[in-house]
């Protein structure tokens, strides 16, 4: 028998050909399914005389939205209403992320504290808040505002100029003055200066070995520059303090119960997860690293800054971003407690126009933009901090 | 000789009293340094301020089985809102005299879960036991066979619905997730891209958008005259959602398998499916058991979202109770009760997952 000539492989046993067959089958199957669904959908839409396309975005929305950062009235278009919802989602996510990172880091460090009581309390907090569904927590805080807090007349007054009642959280804010605009510009300018200063300091240290006190100078710039600007612009100190008049407060800034309940629920829930992430990150740095750093004579602050944190952050940042993305996605639960976020506005739009497919597609698109941009950032970050191996 | 060894000359020095016993422990763990001392005192003050008040409210002044009027008169917690409505909260609109059936179903499910905890029971027979158990549960809820009265699924609600959605959801999502994970790992570009797009799309959107889709878009997909039950639609949405997360977990397991395992299987002449079924998946799935339990926990918590599409799960029945004018204003008590149910379930599952992780850790 001739064993050297290539054996003819039967079709069903050749992986390369089978792969092509499987893929063709998949494409045909998915194609047929799509055709079937689209066919049914078009028939249904025609029968129920629902229009298609995104034409509704131009039409008048004719519903009110409780709170918005851009100007909006019921006479505006659906497009504008959706914009309002989008900004509301952005705001609650942004503030939520800031507070969550702070609280989560604090809890994570407290969990590892040598203080037994603090470690236990933080562990109990993490366990409780992780194990209760976020929606239930939101309902609880919402009920807390509407049932347990008193009316404006008997409002709680935890700090002077700050009131807590069933109309929300009300506190005094400075009256608007141009000085604040200049101070904000100074702050941004300060950040830019610090950015370049850091680069310069690193270059100088690499060249000459001299260390520049970056942290202290940055702190001075970031606090000093706006304060000096504010002072030079006339140092306005007038405050708008909330006052009770009739059944409600006048003046100051009112944060609605819906927003506060949503923010509180999201932050308290996500912080428990972030705490676990932070704890795992700190624990992942082996003790030897710290001891080695101390043995070559680094100061306590340097040990943390130059040795422990860079290694811990490499472990912390990927799961941290996914938790923060979860917070953004969970902010869609606002619809359950009546905060007008994007999902809630889109839901109202669906109910009024009947164009469910377009509405749900919009919702999905917005959240996909959030998550895709986050994962793009993650990839960039992972590349940046990847271990450089020889 | 013997006299010289007596211990008269040696004096035993005990460590100072501040380093041992309760005082030593407190010094080491609560008051080492001024910063920790201040922290401890602040914590103690906080506990002193909150815990006695809470205990007063929740236990000492609480009303356990009273009418709503008595509750409104007292300033303690009103657990009566739970005790008077317990059957509605737990079983929803299920016919009153048939409620032993969902109760039995829940008991069977909890029994099965407890039985499966023991790793000695992880055999092929466990799979059959689960299948029988799930079938019996479905039968108990639905009825219509063996002389059991049939109950419309629209009337299902409360705890059985929550458990059903999460446990059935995970069970059905697992095979889908495995297929997706394998699809993501293959070298066939079209299948791979389908799987990647599906997984990333689903993981990128909130569950609520899928639930919206199931409640308002899905009916449009069906041919005229055909309707699908609301619970089933939500269940499908939960399955599709969970499958994407399971796919990522399983992918992690697949990546943890040594290349040599694939090569060894190939050199034995096993086909792709044989390799997967006999060599790779048994090892990969073992690695991913602990993260799968975490997914079960989040699926269990996430089922509460069906409230938004008006299914009567545990949370919705509680809310409905609270809209009764008689019991309005006792939200805190009712929500604490439901939170307790969720907490107990999740706490046991997460502890189990942690224990399992330690047991299964073979150091690979």
XYZ file of C-alpha atoms in Angstrom:
754
model
C 0.000 0.000 0.000
C 1.247 3.432 -0.809
C 1.395 5.375 2.439
C 3.202 8.458 1.169
C 0.503 9.796 -1.143
C -1.861 12.262 0.576
C -4.877 10.462 1.926
C -8.177 11.829 0.756
C -10.031 13.075 3.821
C -13.773 12.519 3.726
C -15.669 15.819 3.715
C -17.261 15.371 7.144
C -13.889 14.739 8.794
C -11.981 17.690 7.428
C -11.984 20.415 10.108
C -11.284 23.187 7.602
C -14.253 22.322 5.413
C -16.482 21.624 8.411
C -15.673 25.058 9.783
C -16.897 26.659 6.571
C -20.041 24.509 6.646
C -20.801 25.433 10.254
C -20.345 29.110 9.557
C -22.577 29.033 6.505
C -25.224 27.202 8.542
C -24.967 29.799 11.317
C -25.277 32.720 8.916
C -28.256 31.126 7.195
C -29.898 30.334 10.523
C -29.411 33.823 11.950
C -30.483 35.355 8.631
C -33.679 33.321 8.535
C -34.475 34.185 12.151
C -33.923 37.890 11.470
C -36.052 37.733 8.320
C -38.831 36.006 10.252
C -38.757 38.553 13.095
C -38.577 41.572 10.794
C -41.382 40.179 8.673
C -43.608 39.652 11.717
C -42.720 43.026 13.141
C -43.515 44.919 9.967
C -46.829 43.083 9.663
C -47.680 43.868 13.290
C -46.673 47.508 12.986
C -48.814 47.928 9.907
C -51.772 46.214 11.520
C -51.545 48.406 14.628
C -50.771 51.435 12.409
C -47.637 52.394 14.339
C -45.263 54.576 12.360
C -41.586 53.686 12.128
C -38.369 55.647 12.052
C -36.996 58.356 14.267
C -39.324 61.062 12.986
C -40.922 61.384 16.430
C -37.805 63.072 17.768
C -38.882 66.318 16.090
C -42.443 66.205 17.429
C -43.741 68.012 20.482
C -43.221 65.951 23.630
C -46.082 67.503 25.647
C -45.022 66.045 28.973
C -43.310 67.800 31.839
C -40.025 66.687 33.360
C -39.479 67.273 37.053
C -35.876 68.372 36.964
C -33.494 69.289 34.214
C -30.223 71.122 33.794
C -31.051 72.475 30.363
C -34.114 74.573 29.614
C -37.092 72.382 28.907
C -40.858 72.754 28.729
C -43.657 70.487 27.580
C -43.733 72.349 24.263
C -40.231 71.170 23.377
C -39.518 68.184 21.143
C -38.981 64.561 22.154
C -35.358 64.985 21.146
C -34.897 67.713 23.723
C -36.732 65.664 26.365
C -34.372 62.769 25.707
C -31.423 65.149 26.014
C -32.716 66.202 29.438
C -32.881 62.553 30.462
C -29.405 61.921 29.113
C -27.927 64.804 31.103
C -29.744 63.681 34.236
C -28.215 60.212 33.846
C -24.784 61.776 33.337
C -25.091 63.973 36.421
C -26.244 61.255 38.777
C -23.585 58.858 37.460
C -20.810 61.429 37.689
C -21.569 62.542 41.251
C -22.270 58.927 42.188
C -18.913 57.765 40.856
C -17.032 60.477 42.754
C -18.735 59.693 46.072
C -18.512 55.926 45.527
C -14.769 55.993 44.942
C -14.230 58.055 48.090
C -16.518 55.973 50.313
C -15.378 52.672 48.790
C -11.688 53.448 49.264
C -12.309 54.498 52.830
C -14.291 51.314 53.570
C -11.714 49.103 51.859
C -8.888 50.570 53.918
C -11.010 50.445 57.084
C -11.678 46.762 56.399
C -7.920 46.117 56.685
C -7.397 48.463 59.613
C -5.543 47.226 62.663
C -8.392 48.709 64.676
C -10.591 45.703 65.376
C -13.821 47.648 65.848
C -13.401 49.666 62.648
C -12.536 46.562 60.610
C -15.585 44.701 61.937
C -18.010 47.559 61.350
C -16.750 48.004 57.823
C -17.002 44.235 57.171
C -20.598 44.194 58.402
C -21.443 47.181 56.224
C -19.940 45.537 53.138
C -21.767 42.257 53.742
C -25.153 43.874 54.343
C -25.121 46.327 51.467
C -23.783 43.807 48.954
C -26.487 41.288 49.707
C -29.583 43.464 49.357
C -30.831 44.188 45.831
C -30.151 47.742 44.707
C -33.772 48.267 43.733
C -34.938 47.392 47.252
C -32.397 49.846 48.658
C -33.666 52.550 46.318
C -37.257 51.925 47.405
C -36.145 52.055 51.005
C -34.405 55.440 50.666
C -37.290 56.795 48.663
C -39.739 55.745 51.377
C -37.318 57.192 53.906
C -37.703 60.602 52.269
C -41.442 60.487 51.817
C -42.572 58.740 54.999
C -39.981 59.145 57.697
C -38.659 62.654 57.121
C -40.861 65.487 58.410
C -42.606 68.179 56.349
C -40.731 71.450 55.606
C -42.267 73.094 58.685
C -40.562 70.612 60.985
C -37.479 70.088 58.817
C -34.398 68.543 60.350
C -31.531 70.957 60.627
C -28.307 68.929 60.869
C -26.084 71.930 60.091
C -26.806 75.624 60.061
C -28.121 76.582 56.625
C -28.907 72.942 55.722
C -32.367 71.383 55.932
C -33.576 67.837 55.406
C -37.286 67.238 54.875
C -39.673 65.363 52.613
C -39.146 67.968 49.898
C -35.500 66.946 49.674
C -32.193 68.270 50.856
C -31.973 72.056 50.933
C -28.811 74.001 51.652
C -27.410 77.484 51.234
C -25.192 78.352 48.297
C -23.181 81.473 47.555
C -25.022 84.022 45.446
C -23.679 83.987 41.889
C -20.871 86.441 41.278
C -18.353 86.779 38.460
C -15.580 86.009 40.930
C -16.625 82.332 40.920
C -16.272 82.197 37.156
C -12.718 83.546 37.388
C -11.922 81.140 40.232
C -13.119 78.201 38.104
C -10.910 79.358 35.234
C -8.001 79.635 37.665
C -8.665 76.073 38.832
C -8.506 74.712 35.286
C -5.366 76.765 34.647
C -3.858 75.325 37.835
C -4.507 71.762 36.605
C -2.760 72.529 33.320
C 0.230 74.041 35.138
C 0.473 70.985 37.414
C 0.377 68.656 34.418
C 3.373 70.366 32.817
C 5.146 70.772 36.137
C 4.933 67.025 36.748
C 6.516 66.304 33.379
C 9.253 68.812 34.025
C 9.928 67.434 37.530
C 10.182 63.873 36.238
C 12.590 64.968 33.507
C 14.725 66.905 35.950
C 14.814 64.019 38.403
C 15.878 61.637 35.665
C 18.619 64.027 34.558
C 19.974 65.341 37.843
C 18.499 63.147 40.565
C 17.049 66.142 42.379
C 13.564 65.565 43.755
C 10.991 68.291 43.344
C 8.186 68.376 45.981
C 5.468 67.876 43.358
C 2.658 67.014 45.749
C 3.026 70.027 48.030
C 3.473 72.488 45.196
C 0.459 70.996 43.364
C -1.663 71.317 46.461
C -0.579 74.927 46.871
C -1.388 75.714 43.244
C -4.729 73.953 43.185
C -5.980 75.634 46.340
C -4.030 78.872 46.213
C -4.699 79.968 42.647
C -8.542 79.935 42.830
C -8.541 81.504 46.297
C -6.259 84.351 45.197
C -8.404 84.939 42.103
C -11.553 84.946 44.209
C -9.933 87.391 46.603
C -8.725 89.712 43.840
C -12.185 89.688 42.221
C -13.657 91.259 45.328
C -14.090 88.266 47.674
C -17.915 88.026 47.540
C -19.294 86.217 50.587
C -23.021 86.750 50.193
C -24.939 83.495 50.703
C -28.414 82.510 49.586
C -29.788 80.862 52.714
C -32.980 78.797 52.512
C -35.881 80.286 54.468
C -39.205 78.734 55.278
C -42.050 80.635 53.630
C -45.510 79.108 53.555
C -45.248 75.391 52.939
C -41.833 75.289 51.349
C -38.341 76.716 51.434
C -37.276 79.691 49.375
C -33.690 80.359 48.373
C -30.707 78.059 48.565
C -30.378 74.968 46.464
C -32.986 72.198 46.657
C -32.017 68.678 45.729
C -35.110 66.601 45.050
C -35.910 63.499 47.149
C -35.799 61.346 43.993
C -32.278 62.462 43.136
C -31.035 62.149 46.704
C -32.605 58.716 47.156
C -31.136 57.502 43.872
C -27.700 58.891 44.653
C -27.746 57.505 48.191
C -28.835 54.040 47.028
C -26.306 53.852 44.188
C -23.404 55.116 46.281
C -24.060 52.971 49.343
C -24.567 49.839 47.220
C -21.634 50.262 44.843
C -19.253 51.443 47.576
C -19.575 48.014 49.222
C -18.311 46.381 46.024
C -15.605 48.990 45.499
C -14.421 48.393 49.072
C -13.865 44.715 48.282
C -11.965 45.660 45.125
C -9.733 48.065 47.041
C -9.123 45.527 49.786
C -8.134 42.850 47.267
C -5.814 45.315 45.550
C -4.007 46.283 48.726
C -3.729 42.665 49.835
C -2.303 41.672 46.467
C 0.909 43.588 47.188
C 3.076 41.156 49.072
C 4.464 42.120 52.443
C 7.998 41.641 51.179
C 7.621 44.600 48.846
C 6.815 46.888 51.732
C 9.598 45.491 53.879
C 12.102 45.787 51.059
C 11.118 49.395 50.469
C 11.481 50.158 54.156
C 14.846 48.416 54.338
C 16.329 50.639 51.639
C 15.353 53.593 53.777
C 12.242 55.004 52.085
C 9.940 57.074 54.219
C 6.455 55.831 55.110
C 4.848 58.131 52.512
C 7.296 57.076 49.827
C 6.710 53.404 50.555
C 3.026 53.915 49.913
C 3.431 56.236 46.923
C 6.279 54.640 45.053
C 5.994 50.953 45.922
C 2.599 49.839 47.228
C 0.126 52.048 45.344
C 1.496 51.574 41.814
C 1.281 47.803 42.248
C -2.085 47.856 43.987
C -3.609 50.145 41.350
C -2.724 47.686 38.622
C -4.980 45.180 40.369
C -7.630 47.678 41.456
C -8.374 49.710 38.340
C -9.865 47.062 35.970
C -12.510 45.733 38.418
C -13.047 49.262 39.720
C -14.016 50.544 36.288
C -16.412 47.661 35.815
C -18.030 48.487 39.170
C -18.350 52.138 38.196
C -19.863 51.087 34.896
C -22.312 48.987 36.903
C -23.234 52.095 38.841
C -23.963 53.897 35.582
C -26.087 50.997 34.352
C -27.888 50.729 37.693
C -28.764 54.417 37.498
C -31.367 53.250 34.962
C -33.365 52.018 37.970
C -34.242 55.678 38.503
C -37.351 54.875 36.494
C -38.677 52.935 39.499
C -38.584 55.904 41.863
C -39.525 58.611 39.390
C -36.254 60.373 38.763
C -36.318 61.470 35.104
C -33.201 59.742 33.825
C -32.755 58.630 30.220
C -34.586 55.305 30.603
C -37.499 56.986 32.342
C -37.884 59.665 29.644
C -37.491 57.063 26.898
C -40.142 54.941 28.635
C -42.577 57.848 28.614
C -41.732 58.440 24.951
C -42.467 54.781 24.161
C -45.812 54.989 25.933
C -46.842 58.145 24.086
C -45.645 57.326 20.588
C -45.980 53.543 20.705
C -42.624 53.292 18.928
C -41.178 50.691 21.253
C -38.419 49.420 18.979
C -36.878 52.832 18.416
C -37.178 53.712 22.104
C -35.496 50.536 23.351
C -32.834 50.882 20.643
C -32.073 54.404 21.880
C -31.750 53.190 25.463
C -29.402 50.406 24.424
C -27.359 52.729 22.250
C -26.787 55.259 25.019
C -25.601 52.618 27.480
C -23.482 50.938 24.822
C -21.723 54.255 24.207
C -20.974 54.454 27.942
C -19.652 50.915 28.173
C -17.715 50.910 24.913
C -15.950 54.139 25.797
C -15.175 52.709 29.230
C -13.677 49.566 27.746
C -11.680 51.643 25.269
C -10.284 53.555 28.228
C -9.588 50.296 30.043
C -7.614 48.912 27.123
C -5.568 52.097 26.959
C -4.943 51.986 30.708
C -4.013 48.310 30.716
C -1.517 48.922 27.960
C -0.072 51.877 29.815
C 0.451 50.093 33.110
C 1.319 46.652 31.729
C 4.466 45.262 33.298
C 7.446 45.957 31.081
C 9.191 42.608 31.003
C 12.641 42.040 29.716
C 21.462 15.288 92.678
C 17.755 15.473 92.560
C 17.557 18.286 95.033
C 19.557 20.607 92.827
C 17.017 20.410 90.039
C 14.142 21.735 92.091
C 12.887 24.990 90.770
C 13.405 27.057 93.861
C 16.080 29.167 92.268
C 14.213 30.054 89.069
C 11.742 32.905 89.257
C 9.067 32.914 86.610
C 8.473 36.403 85.277
C 4.976 36.838 83.906
C 4.446 39.325 81.070
C 3.099 42.674 82.249
C -0.610 42.741 82.799
C -1.034 45.291 79.987
C 0.219 42.860 77.351
C -1.968 39.815 77.968
C -5.588 38.978 78.494
C -8.428 41.347 77.763
C -6.434 44.489 78.464
C -3.580 43.368 76.241
C -5.977 42.538 73.439
C -7.670 45.890 73.747
C -4.363 47.707 73.721
C -3.232 45.838 70.631
C -6.446 46.007 68.684
C -8.310 49.084 69.821
C -5.950 51.584 71.425
C -2.581 51.280 69.699
C -1.607 54.865 69.122
C -3.573 58.055 69.574
C -5.168 57.890 66.119
C -6.635 54.431 66.676
C -7.810 55.399 70.142
C -9.726 58.368 68.777
C -11.198 56.171 66.029
C -12.311 53.570 68.538
C -13.927 56.152 70.783
C -15.706 57.737 67.815
C -16.983 54.345 66.682
C -18.166 53.469 70.167
C -19.992 56.788 70.401
C -21.652 56.150 67.039
C -22.768 52.669 68.129
C -23.994 54.049 71.443
C -26.073 56.610 69.581
C -27.658 54.251 67.062
C -27.877 50.696 68.354
C -29.983 51.232 71.522
C -32.406 53.455 69.582
C -32.723 50.830 66.886
C -33.270 48.011 69.372
C -35.881 50.091 71.157
C -37.675 50.734 67.889
C -37.351 47.292 66.360
C -37.876 45.043 69.374
C -38.853 46.633 72.647
C -41.546 49.039 71.465
C -42.443 47.007 68.411
C -45.922 45.772 67.508
C -45.899 42.217 66.260
C -49.508 41.201 65.678
C -51.750 44.217 66.019
C -54.150 46.130 63.829
C -52.915 49.084 61.818
C -54.656 51.557 64.163
C -52.758 50.259 67.174
C -49.586 50.566 65.100
C -50.257 54.169 64.232
C -50.746 54.984 67.906
C -47.423 53.526 69.000
C -43.978 54.835 68.154
C -42.208 51.495 67.785
C -41.773 49.405 64.691
C -44.931 47.953 63.197
C -44.068 44.411 62.212
C -47.806 43.772 61.991
C -47.648 45.042 58.426
C -45.647 41.908 57.674
C -47.457 39.442 59.909
C -50.927 40.463 58.755
C -50.028 40.297 55.073
C -47.450 37.537 55.155
C -49.354 35.236 52.821
C -49.828 37.911 50.179
C -46.208 39.058 50.438
C -44.896 35.525 50.058
C -47.326 34.089 47.514
C -49.009 37.013 45.744
C -52.327 36.295 44.060
C -51.988 32.517 44.273
C -55.408 31.087 45.307
C -55.584 31.240 49.068
C -56.445 27.620 49.849
C -53.877 26.267 47.384
C -50.929 28.138 48.835
C -49.465 24.976 50.329
C -48.329 24.134 46.810
C -45.933 27.070 46.232
C -44.794 26.634 49.836
C -43.938 23.002 49.133
C -42.193 24.019 45.914
C -40.017 26.507 47.798
C -39.239 23.899 50.451
C -38.235 21.403 47.744
C -35.980 23.977 46.094
C -34.295 24.970 49.343
C -33.890 21.289 50.205
C -32.286 20.616 46.835
C -29.917 23.551 47.249
C -28.883 22.380 50.712
C -28.459 18.811 49.460
C -26.250 19.974 46.580
C -23.974 21.898 48.921
C -22.195 18.710 49.916
C -19.574 17.865 47.360
C -19.951 14.135 48.055
C -23.353 14.378 46.394
C -21.947 15.746 43.149
C -22.636 12.774 40.920
C -24.608 12.132 37.826
C -27.626 11.224 39.966
C -27.676 14.786 41.312
C -28.518 16.024 37.835
C -31.494 13.658 37.644
C -32.594 14.640 41.148
C -32.532 18.299 40.106
C -34.480 17.618 36.944
C -37.128 15.729 38.874
C -37.176 18.440 41.522
C -37.625 21.247 39.013
C -40.340 19.268 37.231
C -42.194 18.649 40.500
C -41.865 22.343 41.360
C -43.306 23.373 38.033
C -46.099 20.837 38.438
C -46.911 22.080 41.923
C -47.117 25.667 40.741
C -48.969 25.015 37.520
C -51.165 22.078 38.495
C -53.520 20.481 36.001
C -52.139 16.960 36.458
C -52.704 14.236 39.063
C -55.849 15.904 40.305
C -54.111 19.168 41.150
C -56.214 22.166 40.279
C -54.701 24.216 37.457
C -53.504 27.727 38.362
C -52.960 30.422 35.748
C -49.357 31.604 35.707
C -50.639 35.186 35.874
C -51.489 34.425 39.482
C -48.009 33.282 40.409
C -46.173 35.701 42.601
C -44.063 36.415 45.627
C -41.129 34.343 46.770
C -41.771 31.325 44.466
C -41.683 33.626 41.439
C -38.438 35.250 42.567
C -36.800 31.864 43.133
C -38.232 30.445 39.923
C -36.944 33.302 37.791
C -33.443 33.150 39.251
C -32.925 29.382 39.527
C -34.579 28.480 36.215
C -32.823 31.470 34.702
C -29.384 30.279 35.746
C -30.078 26.633 34.841
C -31.252 27.517 31.358
C -28.601 30.183 30.849
C -25.714 27.863 31.639
C -25.772 25.782 28.428
C -26.270 28.943 26.364
C -23.372 30.598 28.154
C -21.092 27.600 27.552
C -21.940 27.594 23.838
C -21.252 31.342 23.644
C -17.940 30.944 25.457
C -16.868 28.133 23.136
C -17.996 30.215 20.167
C -15.836 33.079 21.354
C -12.831 30.775 21.575
C -13.117 29.157 18.131
C -11.072 30.079 15.092
C -14.180 30.362 12.886
C -14.351 34.125 12.281
C -18.078 34.454 11.598
C -19.255 32.406 14.585
C -16.674 34.115 16.756
C -17.814 37.594 15.762
C -21.472 36.703 16.357
C -20.628 35.518 19.864
C -18.405 38.504 20.663
C -21.032 40.982 19.474
C -23.756 39.228 21.451
C -21.741 39.037 24.674
C -20.481 42.617 24.533
C -23.873 43.983 23.522
C -25.695 42.307 26.385
C -23.032 43.128 28.949
C -23.061 46.738 27.835
C -26.748 47.431 28.454
C -28.677 47.379 31.729
C -30.994 44.436 32.415
C -33.904 46.826 32.548
C -33.576 47.608 28.832
C -33.878 43.887 28.070
C -36.901 43.640 30.336
C -38.462 46.597 28.506
C -37.730 44.787 25.303
C -39.403 41.628 26.574
C -42.491 43.520 27.647
C -43.001 45.990 24.778
C -40.909 44.889 21.791
C -41.123 41.110 21.963
C -44.891 40.940 21.314
C -44.220 42.709 18.009
C -41.840 39.938 16.943
C -44.491 37.254 17.123
C -46.848 36.353 14.295
C -50.382 37.613 14.553
C -52.587 35.950 17.131
C -49.708 34.369 19.033
C -49.026 35.578 22.550
C -46.438 34.539 25.054
C -47.025 34.688 28.764
C -45.550 37.713 30.562
C -43.570 35.665 33.079
C -42.072 33.550 30.327
C -41.030 36.668 28.431
C -39.295 38.092 31.491
C -37.708 34.697 32.081
C -36.324 34.673 28.540
C -34.896 38.169 29.025
C -33.207 37.082 32.257
C -31.816 33.958 30.568
C -30.407 35.939 27.630
C -28.896 38.454 30.032
C -27.363 35.903 32.421
C -25.986 33.811 29.538
C -23.658 36.628 28.461
C -22.204 36.891 31.962
C -21.842 33.135 32.263
C -20.062 33.092 28.900
C -17.426 35.458 30.246
C -16.961 33.404 33.406
C -16.660 30.161 31.436
C -14.205 31.823 29.080
C -12.061 32.595 32.113
C -12.162 28.898 32.977
C -11.287 27.852 29.437
C -8.314 30.189 29.412
C -7.123 28.614 32.644
C -6.701 25.231 30.958
C -3.213 24.323 29.937
C -2.466 24.167 26.203
C -1.051 20.686 26.774
C -4.514 19.378 27.579
C -5.781 20.328 24.108
C -2.699 18.867 22.457
C -2.946 15.634 24.433
C -6.599 15.260 23.443
C -5.750 15.933 19.813
C -2.946 13.409 19.831
C -5.387 10.814 21.121
C -7.439 11.471 18.018
C -10.448 12.960 19.770
C -12.692 15.197 17.743
C -13.451 18.795 18.790
C -16.676 17.870 20.542
C -15.112 14.889 22.277
C -12.193 17.039 23.409
C -14.528 19.617 24.856
C -16.958 17.211 26.445
C -14.461 14.773 27.922
C -11.304 16.776 28.579
C -11.674 20.538 28.599
C -15.124 21.385 29.958
C -14.991 19.093 33.019
C -11.823 20.863 34.117
C -12.860 24.351 33.091
C -16.280 24.132 34.736
C -14.702 23.013 37.989
C -12.617 26.179 38.067
C -15.614 28.392 37.466
C -17.942 27.001 40.135
C -17.236 29.777 42.677
C -17.766 32.649 40.195
C -20.908 30.857 38.990
C -22.304 31.027 42.497
C -21.621 34.773 42.412
C -23.614 34.970 39.179
C -26.458 33.077 40.860
C -26.365 35.670 43.641
C -26.559 38.582 41.237
C -29.252 36.834 39.184
C -31.218 36.355 42.397
C -30.889 40.033 43.267
C -31.530 41.147 39.688
C -34.856 39.326 39.446
C -36.211 42.087 41.672
C -36.061 44.303 38.571
C -39.153 42.600 37.149
C -41.038 44.970 39.448
C -40.552 47.573 36.737
C -42.503 45.544 34.184
C -45.198 44.863 36.815
C -44.599 41.201 37.613
C -45.643 40.304 41.134
C -42.363 39.117 42.571
C -41.467 39.385 46.254
C -40.726 43.098 46.043
C -43.853 43.969 44.072
C -46.188 42.113 46.441
C -44.613 44.053 49.304
C -45.160 47.324 47.492
C -48.744 46.376 46.749
C -49.323 45.721 50.434
C -47.991 49.171 51.182
C -50.454 50.850 48.823
C -53.296 49.555 51.003
C -54.472 52.674 52.906
C -54.570 50.613 56.082
C -50.864 49.869 55.929
C -49.575 53.001 54.258
C -46.555 54.558 55.911
C -44.943 51.376 57.215
C -42.547 50.985 54.295
C -39.450 50.764 56.458
C -40.698 47.675 58.322
C -41.921 45.887 55.194
C -38.759 46.624 53.224
C -36.571 45.527 56.136
C -38.423 42.210 56.172
C -37.881 41.655 52.438
C -34.276 42.807 52.730
C -33.806 40.199 55.444
C -35.033 37.422 53.126
C -32.685 38.552 50.359
C -29.824 39.016 52.788
C -30.127 35.551 54.339
C -30.211 33.860 50.922
C -27.316 35.859 49.482
C -25.259 35.614 52.649
C -25.409 31.822 52.671
C -24.655 31.598 48.977
C -21.663 33.928 49.149
C -20.257 32.186 52.210
C -20.672 28.883 50.402
C -18.896 30.268 47.353
C -15.979 31.435 49.471
C -15.721 28.050 51.206
C -15.881 26.253 47.884
C -13.148 28.420 46.476
C -10.856 27.326 49.281
C -11.801 23.656 48.952
C -11.433 23.543 45.185
C -8.183 25.453 45.165
C -5.792 22.742 44.027
C -2.982 25.226 43.622
C -2.945 25.079 39.836
